[in-house]
Coordinates of C-alpha atoms in Angstrom, one line a residue:
M134 CA 7.4 29.9 -12.0
T135 CA 6.1 33.7 -11.1
I136 CA 2.6 33.6 -10.1
G137 CA 1.3 37.5 -10.7
R138 CA -1.3 39.7 -11.9
K139 CA -1.9 39.3 -15.8
L140 CA -5.4 39.9 -16.6
S141 CA -6.8 41.7 -13.9
C142 CA -9.9 43.0 -15.7
Y143 CA -10.7 39.8 -18.2
G144 CA -12.1 37.7 -15.6
T145 CA -15.5 38.5 -14.1
I146 CA -17.8 36.8 -11.8
I147 CA -20.9 36.2 -12.8
A148 CA -24.2 37.0 -10.9
A149 CA -22.6 37.0 -7.7
L150 CA -19.0 38.4 -6.7
A151 CA -17.5 41.7 -8.3
C152 CA -14.6 42.3 -10.2
S153 CA -11.3 42.2 -8.2
T154 CA -8.0 42.8 -8.7
F155 CA -5.6 39.7 -8.6
V156 CA -3.7 40.0 -5.6
L157 CA -0.5 37.9 -4.6
A158 CA -0.2 37.3 -0.5
K159 CA 3.1 37.8 0.9
P160 CA 5.1 35.1 2.3
N161 CA 4.8 34.4 5.7
D162 CA 7.7 34.6 8.4
K163 CA 9.4 32.0 9.4
E164 CA 7.0 30.3 11.7
N165 CA 7.2 28.7 15.2
N166 CA 6.1 25.5 15.5
S167 CA 5.7 25.3 19.2
E168 CA 2.3 25.5 19.3
V169 CA -0.5 25.9 16.4
K170 CA -2.6 29.1 15.4
F171 CA -5.8 27.7 14.1
T172 CA -7.8 29.4 11.5
S173 CA -11.7 30.2 12.2
R174 CA -13.0 27.2 10.8
T175 CA -13.4 23.8 12.9
A176 CA -11.2 20.9 11.4
L177 CA -13.3 17.6 11.5
V178 CA -10.7 14.9 11.8
L179 CA -11.8 11.6 9.8
V180 CA -11.0 8.2 10.9
P181 CA -11.5 4.8 8.2
T182 CA -11.7 2.2 10.3
L183 CA -11.5 -1.8 9.4
V184 CA -13.0 -4.5 11.6
T185 CA -12.2 -7.8 11.1
D186 CA -12.6 -11.2 12.9
K187 CA -9.2 -13.6 13.1
S188 CA -9.5 -14.8 9.4
G189 CA -9.6 -11.4 8.0
N190 CA -13.4 -11.4 7.4
H191 CA -15.2 -7.8 7.7
I192 CA -17.3 -7.1 10.7
I193 CA -21.0 -5.5 9.7
G194 CA -23.4 -4.0 11.9
L195 CA -21.7 -2.2 14.3
K196 CA -23.0 0.7 15.9
K197 CA -21.3 4.1 17.0
E198 CA -21.6 3.5 21.1
D199 CA -19.2 0.4 19.8
F200 CA -16.3 2.3 19.1
T201 CA -13.8 4.7 21.0
V202 CA -11.5 6.8 19.9
L203 CA -8.3 8.2 21.5
E204 CA -6.1 11.3 20.5
N205 CA -2.6 10.8 22.6
G206 CA -4.5 8.8 25.1
A207 CA -7.5 10.6 25.9
E208 CA -11.1 9.8 24.5
Q209 CA -13.2 12.0 21.7
K210 CA -16.7 12.5 21.3
I211 CA -17.1 10.8 18.2
A212 CA -19.5 13.2 16.0
T213 CA -20.3 11.5 12.7
F214 CA -20.2 7.9 12.0
E215 CA -20.8 5.8 8.9
E216 CA -20.8 2.2 7.8
I217 CA -19.6 2.2 4.1
T218 CA -20.1 -0.7 2.2
S219 CA -18.3 0.4 -1.2
D220 CA -18.7 -1.4 -4.7
A221 CA -16.7 -1.1 -7.9
H222 CA -18.5 1.1 -10.9
R223 CA -17.5 1.8 -13.9
L224 CA -16.1 5.5 -14.1
S225 CA -16.2 7.6 -17.1
R226 CA -15.1 11.0 -18.3
P227 CA -17.9 13.4 -19.5
K228 CA -18.1 13.6 -23.2
N229 CA -19.3 16.9 -23.7
P230 CA -16.7 18.0 -26.6
N231 CA -16.6 21.8 -25.2
E232 CA -16.6 20.8 -21.3
F233 CA -14.0 19.6 -19.4
S234 CA -14.1 18.3 -16.0
N235 CA -12.3 17.3 -13.1
S236 CA -15.2 14.6 -12.2
L237 CA -15.8 11.1 -12.7
A238 CA -19.6 9.8 -14.0
G239 CA -21.0 6.7 -12.9
G240 CA -21.7 5.1 -9.4
P241 CA -22.9 6.0 -6.0
S242 CA -21.4 8.5 -3.9
N243 CA -19.1 5.5 -1.8
R244 CA -17.5 4.1 -4.9
R245 CA -14.2 2.4 -4.3
I246 CA -10.9 3.2 -6.1
T247 CA -7.7 1.7 -6.2
L248 CA -4.8 3.6 -7.7
M249 CA -1.0 2.2 -8.3
V250 CA 2.3 4.1 -8.3
L251 CA 5.2 2.6 -10.1
D252 CA 7.7 4.3 -8.2
L253 CA 10.8 4.1 -10.7
I254 CA 12.8 6.7 -8.6
N255 CA 13.4 4.8 -5.4
T256 CA 14.1 1.5 -7.5
P257 CA 16.8 -0.2 -8.8
F258 CA 16.8 -1.0 -12.7
M259 CA 16.9 -4.5 -12.2
D260 CA 14.1 -4.7 -9.6
Q261 CA 11.8 -2.3 -11.7
A262 CA 11.4 -5.6 -14.2
N263 CA 10.2 -7.5 -10.9
A264 CA 7.7 -4.7 -10.3
R265 CA 6.1 -4.8 -13.7
K266 CA 5.9 -8.4 -13.9
D267 CA 3.9 -8.2 -10.7
L268 CA 1.4 -5.9 -11.5
L269 CA 1.2 -7.8 -15.0
K270 CA 0.4 -10.9 -13.0
Y271 CA -2.5 -9.1 -10.6
L272 CA -3.9 -7.2 -13.7
T273 CA -4.3 -10.7 -16.1
Q274 CA -5.0 -13.0 -12.9
S275 CA -7.0 -11.0 -10.1
M276 CA -8.5 -7.9 -10.8
D277 CA -12.0 -7.5 -11.0
Q278 CA -13.5 -6.3 -14.4
R279 CA -15.4 -3.8 -12.4
E280 CA -12.5 -2.1 -10.0
P281 CA -11.7 1.1 -11.4
T282 CA -8.4 1.4 -11.7
V283 CA -5.6 4.0 -12.6
L284 CA -1.6 3.4 -13.2
Y285 CA 0.5 6.2 -12.5
S286 CA 4.5 6.1 -12.8
L287 CA 7.1 8.3 -10.7
T288 CA 10.1 9.2 -12.4
R289 CA 12.5 12.3 -12.1
S290 CA 10.4 14.4 -14.0
G291 CA 7.5 13.7 -12.0
I292 CA 4.1 12.0 -11.9
H293 CA 3.1 10.4 -15.3
V294 CA -0.3 9.1 -16.0
V295 CA 0.5 5.7 -17.5
H296 CA -3.3 5.1 -17.9
D297 CA -6.4 7.0 -16.3
F298 CA -9.2 5.5 -14.2
T299 CA -10.3 2.3 -16.2
T300 CA -11.8 -1.5 -15.1
D301 CA -10.7 -3.0 -18.3
P302 CA -7.5 -5.0 -17.0
R303 CA -6.2 -5.5 -20.8
V304 CA -6.0 -1.9 -21.4
L305 CA -3.8 -1.6 -18.2
V306 CA -1.6 -4.3 -19.1
A307 CA -1.4 -3.0 -22.7
A308 CA -0.2 0.6 -21.1
L309 CA 2.3 -1.3 -18.5
H310 CA 4.0 -3.0 -21.6
K311 CA 5.0 0.5 -22.6
V312 CA 6.4 2.0 -19.3
K313 CA 10.3 1.7 -19.7
G314 CA 12.4 1.4 -16.9
D315 CA 14.9 4.0 -15.6
T316 CA 18.3 3.3 -15.6
F317 CA 19.0 6.1 -12.9
Q318 CA 18.7 5.5 -9.3
M319 CA 18.2 8.6 -7.4
V320 CA 20.1 7.0 -4.2
D321 CA 22.9 5.2 -4.4
S322 CA 22.7 1.8 -3.0
P323 CA 25.4 0.8 -0.2
E324 CA 26.6 -1.4 -3.0
D325 CA 26.8 1.0 -5.3
V326 CA 28.8 3.3 -2.6
E327 CA 30.9 0.3 -1.9
A328 CA 31.6 0.2 -5.5
M329 CA 32.9 3.5 -5.9
T330 CA 34.7 4.1 -2.8
G331 CA 36.0 0.5 -1.9
T332 CA 34.7 0.3 2.0
A333 CA 31.3 -0.7 3.2
S334 CA 30.9 2.5 5.4
P335 CA 32.7 5.3 4.3
D336 CA 32.7 8.1 7.3
G337 CA 34.1 10.7 4.4
S338 CA 37.7 9.5 4.5
A339 CA 39.8 6.7 3.5
G340 CA 41.6 5.9 7.1
V341 CA 45.0 4.5 7.2
D342 CA 47.0 2.5 9.7
P343 CA 47.6 4.8 13.0
G344 CA 51.1 6.0 12.8
T345 CA 51.6 6.1 8.9
V346 CA 52.0 8.9 7.0
Q347 CA 49.1 9.0 4.5
S348 CA 50.4 9.3 0.8
E349 CA 49.2 11.6 -1.7
A350 CA 47.0 8.8 -3.5
D351 CA 45.4 8.2 -0.1
K352 CA 44.4 12.2 0.4
I353 CA 43.4 11.9 -3.4
Q354 CA 41.0 8.8 -2.5
A355 CA 39.8 10.6 0.8
M356 CA 38.5 13.3 -1.4
M357 CA 36.7 11.2 -3.7
E358 CA 35.1 9.4 -0.9
D359 CA 34.3 12.3 0.5
A360 CA 33.0 13.9 -2.8
E361 CA 30.8 10.6 -3.3
L362 CA 29.2 11.0 0.3
N363 CA 28.3 14.6 -0.5
F364 CA 27.0 14.0 -4.1
Q365 CA 24.8 10.9 -2.1
S366 CA 23.2 13.3 0.2
F367 CA 22.5 15.7 -2.4
E368 CA 20.7 13.0 -4.4
Q369 CA 18.9 12.2 -1.2
R370 CA 17.4 15.3 -0.9
L371 CA 16.2 15.4 -4.5
A372 CA 14.8 12.1 -4.0
I373 CA 13.2 13.1 -0.8
T374 CA 11.4 15.9 -2.7
Y375 CA 10.2 14.2 -5.8
T376 CA 8.7 11.5 -3.9
L377 CA 7.1 13.7 -1.7
Q378 CA 5.6 15.7 -4.5
G379 CA 4.4 12.7 -6.1
M380 CA 2.4 11.7 -3.3
Q381 CA 0.8 15.4 -2.7
Q382 CA -0.2 15.4 -6.6
V383 CA -1.7 12.0 -6.0
A384 CA -3.6 13.1 -2.9
Q385 CA -4.7 16.2 -4.3
A386 CA -6.1 14.0 -7.3
L387 CA -8.0 11.5 -5.1
A388 CA -9.3 14.6 -2.4
G389 CA -12.7 15.1 -4.1
F390 CA -13.8 11.3 -4.2
P391 CA -15.3 10.4 -0.5
G392 CA -14.1 7.4 1.6
R393 CA -11.5 5.5 2.0
K394 CA -8.7 4.9 -1.1
S395 CA -6.1 2.1 -1.5
L396 CA -2.6 3.7 -2.8
I397 CA -0.5 1.3 -3.7
W398 CA 3.1 2.3 -3.8
A399 CA 5.6 -0.3 -5.9
G400 CA 9.0 0.4 -5.5
G401 CA 12.1 -0.3 -4.0
G402 CA 11.6 1.7 -0.4
F403 CA 11.3 5.3 0.4
P404 CA 14.4 7.5 0.2
F405 CA 13.9 8.4 3.9
S406 CA 13.8 6.9 7.6
V407 CA 10.8 7.9 10.0
S408 CA 10.5 7.6 13.8
D409 CA 7.7 5.3 14.8
N410 CA 7.4 7.7 17.5
T411 CA 7.3 11.2 16.4
M412 CA 7.0 10.4 12.9
Q413 CA 9.9 12.8 12.0
L414 CA 12.4 12.6 9.4
A415 CA 15.3 10.7 10.3
P416 CA 17.7 10.5 7.6
A417 CA 20.7 8.5 7.4
G418 CA 22.8 11.3 5.4
R419 CA 25.1 14.0 6.1
D420 CA 22.8 16.8 5.2
S421 CA 20.1 18.6 7.6
L422 CA 16.4 17.9 5.9
T423 CA 15.3 21.0 7.9
D424 CA 13.9 22.4 4.5
V425 CA 11.8 19.6 3.4
L426 CA 10.2 19.2 7.1
P427 CA 7.2 21.7 6.2
M428 CA 6.6 19.7 2.7
Y429 CA 6.8 16.2 4.7
E430 CA 4.0 17.1 6.8
H431 CA 2.0 19.2 4.2
T432 CA 2.1 15.5 2.8
W433 CA 1.0 14.2 5.4
Q434 CA -1.9 16.5 5.7
L435 CA -2.7 16.0 2.3
L436 CA -2.9 12.0 2.4
N437 CA -4.9 12.4 5.7
D438 CA -7.5 14.8 4.2
A439 CA -8.2 12.5 1.0
Q440 CA -8.7 9.8 3.5
I441 CA -5.7 7.5 1.5
S442 CA -4.5 4.3 3.2
L443 CA -0.5 3.6 1.7
Y444 CA 0.3 -0.2 0.9
P445 CA 3.8 0.2 0.2
V446 CA 5.4 -2.9 -1.5
D447 CA 8.7 -3.7 -2.1
V448 CA 9.1 -5.0 -5.4
K449 CA 12.8 -6.4 -4.7
G450 CA 10.8 -9.6 -3.1
L451 CA 12.6 -12.3 -1.1
Q452 CA 16.1 -11.1 -0.2
V453 CA 19.0 -12.8 1.6
V454 CA 22.2 -10.3 2.2
T455 CA 24.9 -12.4 2.8
V456 CA 27.2 -12.1 -0.2
P457 CA 28.1 -8.9 -1.9
S458 CA 27.4 -8.7 -5.6
A459 CA 30.1 -9.1 -8.2
S460 CA 30.0 -4.9 -8.4
V461 CA 31.4 -4.6 -5.1
R462 CA 35.4 -4.9 -5.5
N463 CA 36.3 -4.9 -2.0
P464 CA 33.9 -5.5 0.8
G465 CA 34.7 -4.3 4.2
K466 CA 34.5 -6.5 6.9
N467 CA 31.0 -5.6 8.4
Y468 CA 29.6 -5.6 5.0
A469 CA 26.5 -7.9 5.5
R470 CA 25.5 -6.1 9.3
N471 CA 25.7 -2.9 7.1
M472 CA 23.3 -4.3 4.2
S473 CA 21.0 -6.5 6.6
W474 CA 21.1 -3.0 8.8
R475 CA 19.8 -0.9 5.8
Q476 CA 17.4 -3.5 4.6
M477 CA 15.7 -3.7 8.0
D478 CA 15.8 0.3 8.1
T479 CA 13.8 0.2 4.6
Q480 CA 11.5 -2.5 5.6
A481 CA 10.7 -0.9 9.0
T482 CA 10.0 2.9 7.2
L483 CA 7.1 1.0 4.9
Q484 CA 5.9 -0.9 7.7
T485 CA 5.9 2.6 9.7
F486 CA 4.1 4.6 6.7
A487 CA 1.6 1.7 6.0
S488 CA 0.2 1.7 9.4
M489 CA 0.0 5.2 9.9
T490 CA -2.2 5.3 7.4
G491 CA -4.7 2.9 7.7
G492 CA -2.7 0.3 4.9
R493 CA -0.5 -2.5 4.7
A494 CA 3.2 -3.4 3.7
Y495 CA 4.4 -6.2 2.0
C496 CA 8.2 -6.7 1.8
N497 CA 10.6 -9.7 1.9
S498 CA 8.0 -11.7 -0.2
N499 CA 7.6 -13.3 -3.4
D500 CA 3.9 -13.2 -3.7
L501 CA 3.4 -9.4 -3.9
V502 CA 0.1 -10.0 -5.6
K503 CA -1.1 -10.5 -2.3
G504 CA -0.3 -6.8 -1.6
F505 CA -2.5 -5.9 -4.5
R506 CA -5.6 -8.0 -3.5
D507 CA -5.6 -6.8 -0.2
A508 CA -5.6 -3.2 -0.9
V509 CA -9.0 -3.8 -3.0
N510 CA -10.5 -5.7 -0.5
D511 CA -9.7 -3.5 2.8
S512 CA -11.8 -0.9 1.1
A513 CA -14.8 -2.6 0.2
E514 CA -16.3 -2.4 3.7
Y515 CA -15.0 0.1 6.8
Y516 CA -16.2 2.5 9.5
M517 CA -16.3 6.0 8.9
L518 CA -15.3 7.9 12.4
G519 CA -15.4 11.7 13.0
Y520 CA -14.6 13.7 15.5
Y521 CA -13.7 17.7 15.9
L522 CA -10.1 18.8 16.8
D523 CA -9.9 20.3 20.1
R524 CA -8.9 24.0 19.2
S525 CA -7.7 24.4 23.3
K526 CA -5.0 22.1 22.6
T527 CA -2.2 24.1 20.4
K528 CA 0.9 22.2 20.8
A529 CA 2.5 21.3 17.6
G530 CA 3.8 17.9 16.2
W531 CA 2.2 14.2 15.8
R532 CA -1.0 13.2 17.6
R533 CA -1.5 9.7 18.1
L534 CA -4.7 8.1 17.3
A535 CA -6.0 4.9 18.5
V536 CA -9.3 3.1 18.0
K537 CA -10.8 0.4 20.0
V538 CA -14.2 -1.9 19.6
K539 CA -16.4 -3.5 22.2
R540 CA -15.8 -6.5 20.9
D541 CA -13.8 -9.8 21.5
H542 CA -11.5 -11.8 19.2
V543 CA -11.6 -8.8 16.3
E544 CA -8.9 -7.1 14.8
V545 CA -9.1 -3.1 14.2
R546 CA -7.0 -1.1 11.6
A547 CA -6.9 2.4 11.2
R548 CA -5.0 5.3 11.0
S549 CA -2.9 5.8 14.0
G550 CA -1.8 9.5 13.8
F551 CA -1.7 12.8 12.2
F552 CA 0.5 15.9 12.2
V553 CA -1.1 19.2 13.5
T554 CA 1.7 22.3 12.8
N555 CA 0.6 25.8 11.6
A556 CA 1.8 24.3 8.2
T557 CA -1.4 21.8 8.5
V558 CA -4.0 24.1 9.8
D559 CA -3.0 27.5 8.1
P560 CA -4.0 27.1 4.5
E561 CA -1.9 30.2 3.8
N562 CA 1.2 28.6 4.3
S563 CA 1.0 26.4 1.5
R564 CA -0.7 28.6 -1.1
N565 CA 2.3 29.0 -3.2
N566 CA 3.2 25.9 -3.5
D567 CA -0.1 24.4 -3.8
I568 CA -0.9 26.7 -6.8
S569 CA 2.3 25.8 -8.5
S570 CA 1.9 22.1 -8.0
A571 CA -1.9 22.6 -9.3
L572 CA -0.4 24.2 -13.0
Q573 CA 2.5 22.2 -13.4
S574 CA 0.9 18.5 -12.5
P575 CA -0.4 16.5 -15.1
L576 CA -3.0 15.4 -12.8
D577 CA -6.6 17.1 -11.9
Y578 CA -7.1 18.1 -8.6
T579 CA -10.4 17.3 -7.4
S580 CA -11.2 19.3 -4.1
I581 CA -13.4 21.6 -5.7
A582 CA -15.7 20.3 -9.0
L583 CA -14.5 22.3 -11.6
V584 CA -15.9 22.9 -15.2
A585 CA -14.1 24.6 -17.7
R586 CA -15.7 25.3 -21.6
W587 CA -14.1 27.8 -24.4
N588 CA -16.3 30.8 -25.4
K589 CA -16.3 32.9 -28.3
F590 CA -12.8 34.0 -30.3
E591 CA -12.2 37.6 -31.3
P592 CA -9.6 39.6 -32.2
G593 CA -6.8 40.2 -29.8
K594 CA -5.4 43.6 -28.9
E595 CA -2.2 42.6 -30.3
P596 CA -1.4 42.1 -34.0
G597 CA -1.4 38.2 -34.8
K598 CA -3.1 36.9 -31.3
K599 CA -6.6 35.9 -30.7
H600 CA -9.0 36.9 -27.8
V601 CA -9.8 33.8 -26.6
N602 CA -12.6 33.7 -23.9
Y603 CA -13.6 31.2 -21.2
E604 CA -15.8 29.9 -18.3
M605 CA -14.8 28.1 -15.4
H606 CA -18.2 26.8 -13.3
L607 CA -18.2 25.7 -9.6
A608 CA -20.7 23.3 -8.5
P609 CA -22.7 24.5 -5.5
D610 CA -20.7 24.0 -2.4
P611 CA -21.7 25.1 1.0
A612 CA -18.0 24.7 1.8
L613 CA -16.6 27.7 -0.1
I614 CA -18.4 30.0 2.1
N615 CA -17.8 30.9 5.6
D616 CA -20.9 31.9 7.3
A617 CA -19.4 32.3 10.5
D618 CA -17.6 35.3 8.8
N619 CA -20.2 37.1 7.5
N620 CA -20.2 34.8 4.5
H621 CA -16.9 35.6 3.2
V622 CA -15.7 34.0 0.4
A623 CA -12.0 33.9 -1.0
L624 CA -11.6 32.3 -4.4
E625 CA -8.2 32.6 -7.1
F626 CA -8.6 31.5 -10.3
L627 CA -6.2 31.2 -12.7
A628 CA -5.1 29.6 -16.3
L629 CA -1.9 28.7 -17.7
A630 CA -1.4 27.9 -21.7
K631 CA 1.3 25.2 -22.6
T632 CA 2.8 24.6 -26.0
P633 CA 2.6 20.5 -27.0
E634 CA 6.0 20.5 -26.0
G635 CA 5.0 21.6 -22.5
K636 CA 6.4 25.1 -22.6
E637 CA 4.8 27.8 -21.0
V638 CA 3.5 30.2 -23.4
D639 CA 3.1 32.9 -20.8
H640 CA 2.8 33.4 -16.7
P641 CA -0.3 32.1 -15.0
V642 CA -3.6 34.5 -15.8
G643 CA -6.2 35.0 -13.4
Q644 CA -7.9 36.7 -10.6
K645 CA -8.4 36.6 -6.8
V646 CA -11.6 37.4 -5.8
E647 CA -13.2 37.8 -2.1
A648 CA -16.0 39.5 -0.7
H649 CA -18.5 39.1 2.0
L650 CA -21.5 38.0 0.3
T651 CA -25.2 39.6 0.7
S652 CA -28.2 37.4 1.0
E653 CA -29.2 37.9 -2.5
K654 CA -25.5 36.9 -3.8
L655 CA -25.5 34.0 -1.2
A656 CA -28.8 32.9 -2.4
A657 CA -27.2 32.8 -6.1
I658 CA -24.4 30.9 -5.1
R659 CA -26.1 28.3 -3.6
Q660 CA -28.6 27.8 -6.1
N661 CA -26.2 28.0 -9.2
G662 CA -22.6 27.5 -7.8
V663 CA -19.8 30.2 -8.9
A664 CA -19.2 31.0 -12.7
Y665 CA -15.9 32.8 -13.5
R666 CA -15.4 34.2 -17.1
G667 CA -11.7 35.1 -18.3
A668 CA -9.5 35.3 -21.4
L669 CA -6.6 34.2 -22.9
D670 CA -4.6 36.3 -25.9
L671 CA -2.7 33.6 -28.1
A672 CA -0.9 33.2 -31.3
P673 CA -2.3 30.8 -33.6
G674 CA -1.6 27.3 -32.6
E675 CA -2.2 24.0 -30.3
Y676 CA -2.2 24.6 -26.8
T677 CA -3.0 22.8 -23.4
V678 CA -4.6 25.0 -20.9
R679 CA -4.4 24.3 -16.9
F680 CA -7.5 25.5 -15.1
V681 CA -6.9 25.9 -11.5
V682 CA -9.5 27.4 -8.7
R683 CA -8.4 27.7 -5.3
D684 CA -10.2 28.2 -2.1
D685 CA -8.3 30.4 0.0
L686 CA -10.1 29.8 3.0
S687 CA -9.6 26.1 3.3
G688 CA -7.2 25.4 1.2
R689 CA -9.2 23.1 -1.3
I690 CA -8.2 22.8 -5.0
G691 CA -9.7 22.1 -8.2
S692 CA -8.0 22.2 -11.8
V693 CA -8.4 20.6 -15.1
A694 CA -6.8 20.6 -18.6
A695 CA -8.4 21.5 -21.8
P696 CA -6.8 21.3 -25.4
L697 CA -6.9 24.2 -27.3
K698 CA -6.4 24.9 -31.3
V699 CA -6.6 28.6 -32.2
E700 CA -6.6 29.4 -36.3

């Protein structure tokens, strides 16, 4: 997709910034992550922390002095501290028919949000039924009627909204019944590989007895096995990409809501392995995953920034790997050992991802409803600790976190690390991907509060088209202005129209506006926010228009979709 100059003079910033030409930044040269180059702004590291007794009951009333935060073993000065008690409140979208907002109304600032993703990419078809069954059981028997819950599914075509935020379990139950399984599994299981190649652990060639001359049939078999492994490696790359993209979109959709969020990821495991020491990808396949490492690290950044705790739920339930299924025609002598190793590796990755985000993993159990219930309860009461990143430490990589409490007989759970690389501290590194993701995702990104509305329709310059005026309004937000750099503001506004079938009508249109504000314009923005006016030239028909705004100083994004009918 091309993001380029289309309507450089259609857009204006009202009463604050002058019209500016839309500019595309050039791609950065290949970065060197051995050392981090910090941007000008100070980075605040937030660490949601749960403190419970041995029975799992939350410990309340602790003070800042009771906590110690360590980064790579070095104590950090706690700069911000808050004890949070969240509550379930009904949430709703604004009702004005000509206003389209990415914000939700209702409830206090510390509202609790639970999100479920049904992963159909990494889950065998038969196990998808178990996932739906367990979700239905939770929704019908355990869910709090007031709990705001959203349900997404992840398929090869991306994230899909099964049902938006609601507190009525009956609605979610009805929506879940409509979810169809996906018979296509992105990454072949060992049973699938064995069924196709005839060996439990193929190494790319069909071995023959020493000293035996390979027949033509053996050569063909070797070629088939090699092609299968190459294809499996390619499929693994796709599965990793789709999974990380899905996580990024979910994180962007929740980033604007304050506090700790619980993300229940129900599936058959992740399509990669990770090292619990460095948190780097450790793929078991034959292909190098260097190209997806920046995406992987950016995913961690977005999950951390959104204060998301991951609760992976292995929907395969209790597993006993001893006897191969009927689909395996020629099990190898190491079949049971290889399958057991794969199962342990999958579960270890789920456990690692959960602990590194402050969540919990649930696997090898037939009572998965407990996982859903715990994910909700964990966000009810917790402490939010914050400290400023030491900019003198420029070594890139995974930084371990540890939180200790001066209280006996308690359990402390917090996310236990984060990445610091040029890709995670410099917003420009992810600019193009973030904008493309916001324009294409079905989810509204919420880091910047955005309201879009339609204005007047006028005859277009081209015959048969209408000139459709719109306005994008940003609420007053001090974080948009870098006062340490002479009141620097850098915002990008974009709009993309699509047909009901999802086909893009034209390239995205909009502007990039960058300025150092005078005292008068600064006062106006602080009081009234920022309003941007633009226009689209469209033929008669029905459309969905995705509006996107990005703060290029921080990398934050807001987006919202609006229906449009041109007559």
